[in-house]
Amino acid sequence: YYTEIEKRGYASWPLFYNIANSHFKLGNRGKSILYYERALRLNPSEGDIQNNLRHAKQFTVDKIEELPEFILKTWIRDINYKLSSDTWVTISLVLFVLVALLLLNFRYGPSPRARKLSFFASMLSLLIGIGVTLFAWNQRNAYHKVDEAVIMMPVSTVRSSPDMSGTTLFILHEGTKATIIEGFGKWRRIELADGRQGWIASEDIELI
């Protein structure tokens, strides 16, 4: 029933979340992870999606060790995904309205002290508003990315070149997430979270 709704062109995080849960109960690990990832793109701050995705990944064969990331980047991303993009946009609008009111008080304030405080408060609100807007913009860009995919086949071979004659570099299994770097015909060059790269048949993966 959920997939029939999706085929009609509807998309929402609860829909994708329920499709993911259904696939997980049916034992379709690849599909469940794929739809948890899609739900997470629509609502990256939803704790239930994060927890279920983490749980589903425990059943995958491949255990990929992610490369260490600059701690400031991780910290900023964690803050970004505390709230949804819609919430960040609402906060930014409130802040920009506040900036306008503070600037009015700066222009027509009753005393020099009040006008001075209004000016500094408006500049601070403006900076925070710009930062919050960037958070919303970043989430929007992440949603529209088409360079991430999930392995759908129980076993998939990653080769050194985009053809069947290429040397086998490593084997991947259903549910593993990868980033697509480039394409050539029916092949895609992917990169894993641990930095390994190689070519895989496009029919073995599905875009998030």
mmCIF file of N, CA, C and O in Angstrom, residues 109-195:
data_model
loop_
_atom_site.group_PDB
_atom_site.id
_atom_site.type_symbol
_atom_site.label_atom_id
_atom_site.label_comp_id
_atom_site.label_asym_id
_atom_site.label_seq_id
_atom_site.Cartn_x
_atom_site.Cartn_y
_atom_site.Cartn_z
ATOM 1 N N GLY A 109 15.194 55.564 18.289
ATOM 2 C CA GLY A 109 15.238 55.251 19.710
ATOM 3 C C GLY A 109 15.195 56.485 20.598
ATOM 4 O O GLY A 109 15.631 57.572 20.191
ATOM 5 N N PRO A 110 14.707 56.306 21.838
ATOM 6 C CA PRO A 110 14.529 57.458 22.730
ATOM 7 C C PRO A 110 15.832 58.017 23.306
ATOM 8 O O PRO A 110 15.863 59.150 23.765
ATOM 9 N N SER A 111 16.895 57.187 23.302
ATOM 10 C CA SER A 111 18.150 57.654 23.904
ATOM 11 C C SER A 111 19.338 57.084 23.126
ATOM 12 O O SER A 111 19.222 56.059 22.448
ATOM 13 N N PRO A 112 20.501 57.741 23.238
ATOM 14 C CA PRO A 112 21.704 57.242 22.546
ATOM 15 C C PRO A 112 22.075 55.828 22.987
ATOM 16 O O PRO A 112 22.517 55.023 22.168
ATOM 17 N N ARG A 113 21.908 55.518 24.276
ATOM 18 C CA ARG A 113 22.245 54.193 24.785
ATOM 19 C C ARG A 113 21.352 53.116 24.146
ATOM 20 O O ARG A 113 21.827 52.055 23.723
ATOM 21 N N ALA A 114 20.038 53.417 24.063
ATOM 22 C CA ALA A 114 19.098 52.464 23.456
ATOM 23 C C ALA A 114 19.416 52.256 21.985
ATOM 24 O O ALA A 114 19.354 51.132 21.471
ATOM 25 N N ARG A 115 19.767 53.346 21.297
ATOM 26 C CA ARG A 115 20.089 53.230 19.875
ATOM 27 C C ARG A 115 21.375 52.425 19.671
ATOM 28 O O ARG A 115 21.472 51.613 18.746
ATOM 29 N N LYS A 116 22.341 52.606 20.551
ATOM 30 C CA LYS A 116 23.593 51.866 20.452
ATOM 31 C C LYS A 116 23.367 50.368 20.682
ATOM 32 O O LYS A 116 23.872 49.513 19.933
ATOM 33 N N LEU A 117 22.594 50.048 21.719
ATOM 34 C CA LEU A 117 22.283 48.644 21.998
ATOM 35 C C LEU A 117 21.503 48.005 20.842
ATOM 36 O O LEU A 117 21.735 46.852 20.484
ATOM 37 N N SER A 118 20.575 48.776 20.272
ATOM 38 C CA SER A 118 19.786 48.268 19.152
ATOM 39 C C SER A 118 20.666 47.964 17.952
ATOM 40 O O SER A 118 20.458 46.968 17.250
ATOM 41 N N PHE A 119 21.662 48.799 17.720
ATOM 42 C CA PHE A 119 22.548 48.589 16.577
ATOM 43 C C PHE A 119 23.348 47.295 16.737
ATOM 44 O O PHE A 119 23.380 46.454 15.820
ATOM 45 N N PHE A 120 23.963 47.101 17.895
ATOM 46 C CA PHE A 120 24.771 45.892 18.112
ATOM 47 C C PHE A 120 23.899 44.633 18.135
ATOM 48 O O PHE A 120 24.297 43.578 17.615
ATOM 49 N N ALA A 121 22.701 44.759 18.725
ATOM 50 C CA ALA A 121 21.793 43.610 18.754
ATOM 51 C C ALA A 121 21.326 43.251 17.344
ATOM 52 O O ALA A 121 21.188 42.066 17.005
ATOM 53 N N SER A 122 21.100 44.264 16.498
ATOM 54 C CA SER A 122 20.663 44.004 15.125
ATOM 55 C C SER A 122 21.765 43.324 14.324
ATOM 56 O O SER A 122 21.494 42.417 13.528
ATOM 57 N N MET A 123 23.030 43.736 14.537
ATOM 58 C CA MET A 123 24.148 43.110 13.820
ATOM 59 C C MET A 123 24.322 41.652 14.251
ATOM 60 O O MET A 123 24.571 40.766 13.423
ATOM 61 N N LEU A 124 24.162 41.406 15.560
ATOM 62 C CA LEU A 124 24.264 40.030 16.058
ATOM 63 C C LEU A 124 23.138 39.168 15.499
ATOM 64 O O LEU A 124 23.370 38.030 15.051
ATOM 65 N N SER A 125 21.921 39.708 15.497
ATOM 66 C CA SER A 125 20.772 38.967 14.957
ATOM 67 C C SER A 125 20.955 38.705 13.468
ATOM 68 O O SER A 125 20.580 37.629 12.962
ATOM 69 N N LEU A 126 21.532 39.668 12.755
ATOM 70 C CA LEU A 126 21.766 39.496 11.321
ATOM 71 C C LEU A 126 22.752 38.364 11.058
ATOM 72 O O LEU A 126 22.533 37.522 10.172
ATOM 73 N N LEU A 127 23.840 38.328 11.836
ATOM 74 C CA LEU A 127 24.836 37.274 11.658
ATOM 75 C C LEU A 127 24.252 35.895 11.957
ATOM 76 O O LEU A 127 24.486 34.938 11.220
ATOM 77 N N ILE A 128 23.496 35.818 13.044
ATOM 78 C CA ILE A 128 22.866 34.540 13.387
ATOM 79 C C ILE A 128 21.853 34.146 12.309
ATOM 80 O O ILE A 128 21.761 32.974 11.919
ATOM 81 N N GLY A 129 21.103 35.125 11.823
ATOM 82 C CA GLY A 129 20.122 34.850 10.771
ATOM 83 C C GLY A 129 20.767 34.329 9.502
ATOM 84 O O GLY A 129 20.242 33.413 8.859
ATOM 85 N N ILE A 130 21.918 34.891 9.129
ATOM 86 C CA ILE A 130 22.635 34.419 7.948
ATOM 87 C C ILE A 130 23.109 32.982 8.159
ATOM 88 O O ILE A 130 22.993 32.131 7.272
ATOM 89 N N GLY A 131 23.627 32.705 9.375
ATOM 90 C CA GLY A 131 24.085 31.354 9.686
ATOM 91 C C GLY A 131 22.946 30.340 9.633
ATOM 92 O O GLY A 131 23.096 29.246 9.082
ATOM 93 N N VAL A 132 21.793 30.711 10.178
ATOM 94 C CA VAL A 132 20.629 29.830 10.182
ATOM 95 C C VAL A 132 20.136 29.589 8.751
ATOM 96 O O VAL A 132 19.745 28.478 8.384
ATOM 97 N N THR A 133 20.170 30.635 7.925
ATOM 98 C CA THR A 133 19.783 30.495 6.520
ATOM 99 C C THR A 133 20.706 29.530 5.794
ATOM 100 O O THR A 133 20.264 28.719 4.971
ATOM 101 N N LEU A 134 21.994 29.597 6.101
ATOM 102 C CA LEU A 134 22.958 28.670 5.499
ATOM 103 C C LEU A 134 22.674 27.231 5.915
ATOM 104 O O LEU A 134 22.848 26.305 5.121
ATOM 105 N N PHE A 135 22.233 27.031 7.158
ATOM 106 C CA PHE A 135 21.841 25.691 7.613
ATOM 107 C C PHE A 135 20.698 25.147 6.753
ATOM 108 O O PHE A 135 20.722 24.002 6.307
ATOM 109 N N ALA A 136 19.676 25.989 6.543
ATOM 110 C CA ALA A 136 18.536 25.564 5.732
ATOM 111 C C ALA A 136 18.960 25.290 4.290
ATOM 112 O O ALA A 136 18.537 24.306 3.673
ATOM 113 N N TRP A 137 19.830 26.143 3.762
ATOM 114 C CA TRP A 137 20.314 25.975 2.387
ATOM 115 C C TRP A 137 21.132 24.690 2.248
ATOM 116 O O TRP A 137 21.010 23.979 1.252
ATOM 117 N N ASN A 138 21.934 24.405 3.254
ATOM 118 C CA ASN A 138 22.751 23.194 3.225
ATOM 119 C C ASN A 138 21.877 21.943 3.213
ATOM 120 O O ASN A 138 22.146 20.980 2.474
ATOM 121 N N GLN A 139 20.828 21.929 4.029
ATOM 122 C CA GLN A 139 19.914 20.780 4.046
ATOM 123 C C GLN A 139 19.196 20.630 2.710
ATOM 124 O O GLN A 139 18.999 19.510 2.224
ATOM 125 N N ARG A 140 18.820 21.745 2.100
ATOM 126 C CA ARG A 140 18.153 21.689 0.801
ATOM 127 C C ARG A 140 19.089 21.093 -0.246
ATOM 128 O O ARG A 140 18.688 20.241 -1.041
ATOM 129 N N ASN A 141 20.351 21.542 -0.262
ATOM 130 C CA ASN A 141 21.315 21.009 -1.226
ATOM 131 C C ASN A 141 21.554 19.519 -1.001
ATOM 132 O O ASN A 141 21.698 18.748 -1.957
ATOM 133 N N ALA A 142 21.618 19.112 0.271
ATOM 134 C CA ALA A 142 21.832 17.695 0.584
ATOM 135 C C ALA A 142 20.673 16.849 0.084
ATOM 136 O O ALA A 142 20.863 15.726 -0.410
ATOM 137 N N TYR A 143 19.443 17.398 0.168
ATOM 138 C CA TYR A 143 18.275 16.653 -0.294
ATOM 139 C C TYR A 143 18.309 16.434 -1.804
ATOM 140 O O TYR A 143 17.902 15.382 -2.311
ATOM 141 N N HIS A 144 18.808 17.418 -2.536
ATOM 142 C CA HIS A 144 18.801 17.344 -3.997
ATOM 143 C C HIS A 144 20.042 16.655 -4.566
ATOM 144 O O HIS A 144 20.158 16.538 -5.787
ATOM 145 N N LYS A 145 20.939 16.208 -3.716
ATOM 146 C CA LYS A 145 22.119 15.506 -4.221
ATOM 147 C C LYS A 145 21.717 14.183 -4.861
ATOM 148 O O LYS A 145 20.852 13.475 -4.361
ATOM 149 N N VAL A 146 22.378 13.850 -5.944
ATOM 150 C CA VAL A 146 22.100 12.573 -6.629
ATOM 151 C C VAL A 146 23.388 11.766 -6.760
ATOM 152 O O VAL A 146 23.579 11.050 -7.731
ATOM 153 N N ASP A 147 24.260 11.908 -5.789
ATOM 154 C CA ASP A 147 25.558 11.224 -5.871
ATOM 155 C C ASP A 147 25.733 10.163 -4.786
ATOM 156 O O ASP A 147 26.841 9.704 -4.535
ATOM 157 N N GLU A 148 24.636 9.759 -4.143
ATOM 158 C CA GLU A 148 24.717 8.718 -3.130
ATOM 159 C C GLU A 148 23.789 7.566 -3.504
ATOM 160 O O GLU A 148 22.691 7.786 -4.031
ATOM 161 N N ALA A 149 24.232 6.355 -3.219
ATOM 162 C CA ALA A 149 23.460 5.171 -3.593
ATOM 163 C C ALA A 149 23.648 4.068 -2.557
ATOM 164 O O ALA A 149 24.545 4.137 -1.712
ATOM 165 N N VAL A 150 22.779 3.067 -2.639
ATOM 166 C CA VAL A 150 22.842 1.910 -1.753
ATOM 167 C C VAL A 150 22.953 0.653 -2.621
ATOM 168 O O VAL A 150 22.267 0.535 -3.645
ATOM 169 N N ILE A 151 23.821 -0.270 -2.209
ATOM 170 C CA ILE A 151 23.964 -1.538 -2.918
ATOM 171 C C ILE A 151 22.690 -2.354 -2.722
ATOM 172 O O ILE A 151 22.248 -2.576 -1.597
ATOM 173 N N MET A 152 22.116 -2.833 -3.835
ATOM 174 C CA MET A 152 20.865 -3.574 -3.788
ATOM 175 C C MET A 152 21.053 -5.083 -3.949
ATOM 176 O O MET A 152 20.178 -5.863 -3.577
ATOM 177 N N MET A 153 22.168 -5.503 -4.512
ATOM 178 C CA MET A 153 22.405 -6.927 -4.762
ATOM 179 C C MET A 153 22.983 -7.603 -3.523
ATOM 180 O O MET A 153 23.725 -6.977 -2.754
ATOM 181 N N PRO A 154 22.657 -8.879 -3.293
ATOM 182 C CA PRO A 154 23.243 -9.598 -2.152
ATOM 183 C C PRO A 154 24.769 -9.576 -2.175
ATOM 184 O O PRO A 154 25.408 -9.422 -1.138
ATOM 185 N N VAL A 155 25.347 -9.732 -3.380
ATOM 186 C CA VAL A 155 26.803 -9.667 -3.552
ATOM 187 C C VAL A 155 27.094 -8.894 -4.827
ATOM 188 O O VAL A 155 26.504 -9.170 -5.877
ATOM 189 N N SER A 156 27.971 -7.901 -4.738
ATOM 190 C CA SER A 156 28.319 -7.088 -5.902
ATOM 191 C C SER A 156 29.832 -6.915 -5.972
ATOM 192 O O SER A 156 30.486 -6.652 -4.953
ATOM 193 N N THR A 157 30.370 -7.047 -7.185
ATOM 194 C CA THR A 157 31.814 -6.956 -7.386
ATOM 195 C C THR A 157 32.204 -5.540 -7.799
ATOM 196 O O THR A 157 31.596 -4.953 -8.698
ATOM 197 N N VAL A 158 33.207 -5.006 -7.152
ATOM 198 C CA VAL A 158 33.761 -3.693 -7.494
ATOM 199 C C VAL A 158 35.065 -3.932 -8.242
ATOM 200 O O VAL A 158 35.965 -4.619 -7.738
ATOM 201 N N ARG A 159 35.155 -3.362 -9.450
ATOM 202 C CA ARG A 159 36.288 -3.640 -10.328
ATOM 203 C C ARG A 159 37.172 -2.417 -10.538
ATOM 204 O O ARG A 159 36.771 -1.290 -10.214
ATOM 205 N N SER A 160 38.342 -2.674 -11.114
ATOM 206 C CA SER A 160 39.320 -1.615 -11.336
ATOM 207 C C SER A 160 39.015 -0.771 -12.562
ATOM 208 O O SER A 160 39.561 0.319 -12.728
ATOM 209 N N SER A 161 38.145 -1.271 -13.468
ATOM 210 C CA SER A 161 37.790 -0.554 -14.687
ATOM 211 C C SER A 161 36.323 -0.818 -15.009
ATOM 212 O O SER A 161 35.744 -1.813 -14.545
ATOM 213 N N PRO A 162 35.699 0.042 -15.837
ATOM 214 C CA PRO A 162 34.268 -0.100 -16.122
ATOM 215 C C PRO A 162 33.951 -1.172 -17.165
ATOM 216 O O PRO A 162 33.348 -0.901 -18.205
ATOM 217 N N ASP A 163 34.336 -2.395 -16.881
ATOM 218 C CA ASP A 163 34.003 -3.532 -17.742
ATOM 219 C C ASP A 163 34.221 -4.818 -16.963
ATOM 220 O O ASP A 163 34.882 -4.834 -15.927
ATOM 221 N N MET A 164 33.697 -5.914 -17.480
ATOM 222 C CA MET A 164 33.768 -7.196 -16.783
ATOM 223 C C MET A 164 35.183 -7.747 -16.722
ATOM 224 O O MET A 164 35.471 -8.639 -15.910
ATOM 225 N N SER A 165 36.075 -7.240 -17.564
ATOM 226 C CA SER A 165 37.450 -7.728 -17.562
ATOM 227 C C SER A 165 38.315 -7.051 -16.504
ATOM 228 O O SER A 165 39.472 -7.434 -16.302
ATOM 229 N N GLY A 166 37.761 -6.039 -15.836
ATOM 230 C CA GLY A 166 38.530 -5.325 -14.819
ATOM 231 C C GLY A 166 38.851 -6.205 -13.625
ATOM 232 O O GLY A 166 38.100 -7.128 -13.286
ATOM 233 N N THR A 167 39.968 -5.924 -12.991
ATOM 234 C CA THR A 167 40.383 -6.693 -11.822
ATOM 235 C C THR A 167 39.422 -6.472 -10.666
ATOM 236 O O THR A 167 38.980 -5.345 -10.408
ATOM 237 N N THR A 168 39.081 -7.534 -9.974
ATOM 238 C CA THR A 168 38.219 -7.426 -8.795
ATOM 239 C C THR A 168 38.987 -6.774 -7.650
ATOM 240 O O THR A 168 40.011 -7.295 -7.207
ATOM 241 N N LEU A 169 38.500 -5.620 -7.211
ATOM 242 C CA LEU A 169 39.157 -4.899 -6.117
ATOM 243 C C LEU A 169 38.627 -5.352 -4.757
ATOM 244 O O LEU A 169 39.400 -5.609 -3.838
ATOM 245 N N PHE A 170 37.313 -5.443 -4.645
ATOM 246 C CA PHE A 170 36.694 -5.912 -3.402
ATOM 247 C C PHE A 170 35.230 -6.236 -3.681
ATOM 248 O O PHE A 170 34.699 -5.931 -4.748
ATOM 249 N N ILE A 171 34.602 -6.861 -2.712
ATOM 250 C CA ILE A 171 33.200 -7.280 -2.819
ATOM 251 C C ILE A 171 32.353 -6.472 -1.835
ATOM 252 O O ILE A 171 32.757 -6.247 -0.697
ATOM 253 N N LEU A 172 31.190 -6.042 -2.303
ATOM 254 C CA LEU A 172 30.244 -5.351 -1.436
ATOM 255 C C LEU A 172 28.954 -6.151 -1.337
ATOM 256 O O LEU A 172 28.646 -6.961 -2.219
ATOM 257 N N HIS A 173 28.207 -5.874 -0.281
ATOM 258 C CA HIS A 173 26.970 -6.615 -0.039
ATOM 259 C C HIS A 173 25.795 -5.656 0.131
ATOM 260 O O HIS A 173 25.974 -4.448 0.312
ATOM 261 N N GLU A 174 24.624 -6.230 0.093
ATOM 262 C CA GLU A 174 23.379 -5.465 0.154
ATOM 263 C C GLU A 174 23.326 -4.533 1.369
ATOM 264 O O GLU A 174 23.660 -4.922 2.483
ATOM 265 N N GLY A 175 22.926 -3.292 1.105
ATOM 266 C CA GLY A 175 22.737 -2.322 2.179
ATOM 267 C C GLY A 175 23.880 -1.359 2.388
ATOM 268 O O GLY A 175 23.739 -0.387 3.133
ATOM 269 N N THR A 176 25.020 -1.588 1.727
ATOM 270 C CA THR A 176 26.171 -0.699 1.890
ATOM 271 C C THR A 176 25.943 0.594 1.117
ATOM 272 O O THR A 176 25.498 0.574 -0.030
ATOM 273 N N LYS A 177 26.267 1.705 1.745
ATOM 274 C CA LYS A 177 26.092 3.018 1.129
ATOM 275 C C LYS A 177 27.397 3.450 0.464
ATOM 276 O O LYS A 177 28.484 3.196 0.986
ATOM 277 N N ALA A 178 27.285 4.103 -0.694
ATOM 278 C CA ALA A 178 28.466 4.563 -1.424
ATOM 279 C C ALA A 178 28.167 5.899 -2.098
ATOM 280 O O ALA A 178 27.012 6.242 -2.355
ATOM 281 N N THR A 179 29.228 6.636 -2.387
ATOM 282 C CA THR A 179 29.116 7.900 -3.116
ATOM 283 C C THR A 179 29.529 7.682 -4.559
ATOM 284 O O THR A 179 30.569 7.074 -4.829
ATOM 285 N N ILE A 180 28.716 8.164 -5.489
ATOM 286 C CA ILE A 180 29.016 8.025 -6.903
ATOM 287 C C ILE A 180 29.889 9.192 -7.354
ATOM 288 O O ILE A 180 29.517 10.359 -7.171
ATOM 289 N N ILE A 181 31.036 8.873 -7.933
ATOM 290 C CA ILE A 181 31.980 9.895 -8.383
ATOM 291 C C ILE A 181 31.756 10.238 -9.846
ATOM 292 O O ILE A 181 31.759 11.409 -10.231
ATOM 293 N N GLU A 182 31.585 9.209 -10.681
ATOM 294 C CA GLU A 182 31.362 9.432 -12.102
ATOM 295 C C GLU A 182 30.707 8.201 -12.708
ATOM 296 O O GLU A 182 30.610 7.142 -12.068
ATOM 297 N N GLY A 183 30.245 8.343 -13.937
ATOM 298 C CA GLY A 183 29.621 7.234 -14.633
ATOM 299 C C GLY A 183 30.226 7.025 -16.008
ATOM 300 O O GLY A 183 30.762 7.956 -16.625
ATOM 301 N N PHE A 184 30.145 5.784 -16.491
ATOM 302 C CA PHE A 184 30.613 5.460 -17.840
ATOM 303 C C PHE A 184 29.746 4.319 -18.358
ATOM 304 O O PHE A 184 29.887 3.176 -17.918
ATOM 305 N N GLY A 185 28.810 4.654 -19.265
ATOM 306 C CA GLY A 185 27.900 3.639 -19.768
ATOM 307 C C GLY A 185 27.042 3.068 -18.651
ATOM 308 O O GLY A 185 26.376 3.791 -17.918
ATOM 309 N N LYS A 186 27.090 1.756 -18.491
ATOM 310 C CA LYS A 186 26.313 1.075 -17.450
ATOM 311 C C LYS A 186 27.129 0.838 -16.184
ATOM 312 O O LYS A 186 26.775 -0.024 -15.362
ATOM 313 N N TRP A 187 28.192 1.617 -16.022
ATOM 314 C CA TRP A 187 29.058 1.470 -14.851
ATOM 315 C C TRP A 187 29.141 2.781 -14.082
ATOM 316 O O TRP A 187 29.017 3.869 -14.659
ATOM 317 N N ARG A 188 29.374 2.676 -12.780
ATOM 318 C CA ARG A 188 29.527 3.845 -11.926
ATOM 319 C C ARG A 188 30.771 3.676 -11.051
ATOM 320 O O ARG A 188 30.973 2.597 -10.459
ATOM 321 N N ARG A 189 31.571 4.723 -10.995
ATOM 322 C CA ARG A 189 32.729 4.694 -10.089
ATOM 323 C C ARG A 189 32.275 5.211 -8.733
ATOM 324 O O ARG A 189 31.737 6.313 -8.634
ATOM 325 N N ILE A 190 32.468 4.414 -7.711
ATOM 326 C CA ILE A 190 31.977 4.750 -6.376
ATOM 327 C C ILE A 190 33.138 4.905 -5.394
ATOM 328 O O ILE A 190 34.249 4.434 -5.636
ATOM 329 N N GLU A 191 32.829 5.569 -4.305
ATOM 330 C CA GLU A 191 33.784 5.710 -3.208
ATOM 331 C C GLU A 191 33.078 5.369 -1.906
ATOM 332 O O GLU A 191 31.957 5.839 -1.656
ATOM 333 N N LEU A 192 33.725 4.574 -1.083
ATOM 334 C CA LEU A 192 33.157 4.214 0.217
ATOM 335 C C LEU A 192 33.613 5.203 1.281
ATOM 336 O O LEU A 192 34.510 6.020 1.053
ATOM 337 N N ALA A 193 33.005 5.109 2.445
ATOM 338 C CA ALA A 193 33.332 6.027 3.539
ATOM 339 C C ALA A 193 34.774 5.872 4.014
ATOM 340 O O ALA A 193 35.332 6.792 4.618
ATOM 341 N N ASP A 194 35.389 4.709 3.734
ATOM 342 C CA ASP A 194 36.783 4.506 4.146
ATOM 343 C C ASP A 194 37.781 4.919 3.065
ATOM 344 O O ASP A 194 38.984 4.708 3.221
ATOM 345 N N GLY A 195 37.276 5.491 1.963
ATOM 346 C CA GLY A 195 38.157 6.003 0.918
ATOM 347 C C GLY A 195 38.391 5.065 -0.257
ATOM 348 O O GLY A 195 38.944 5.480 -1.278
#
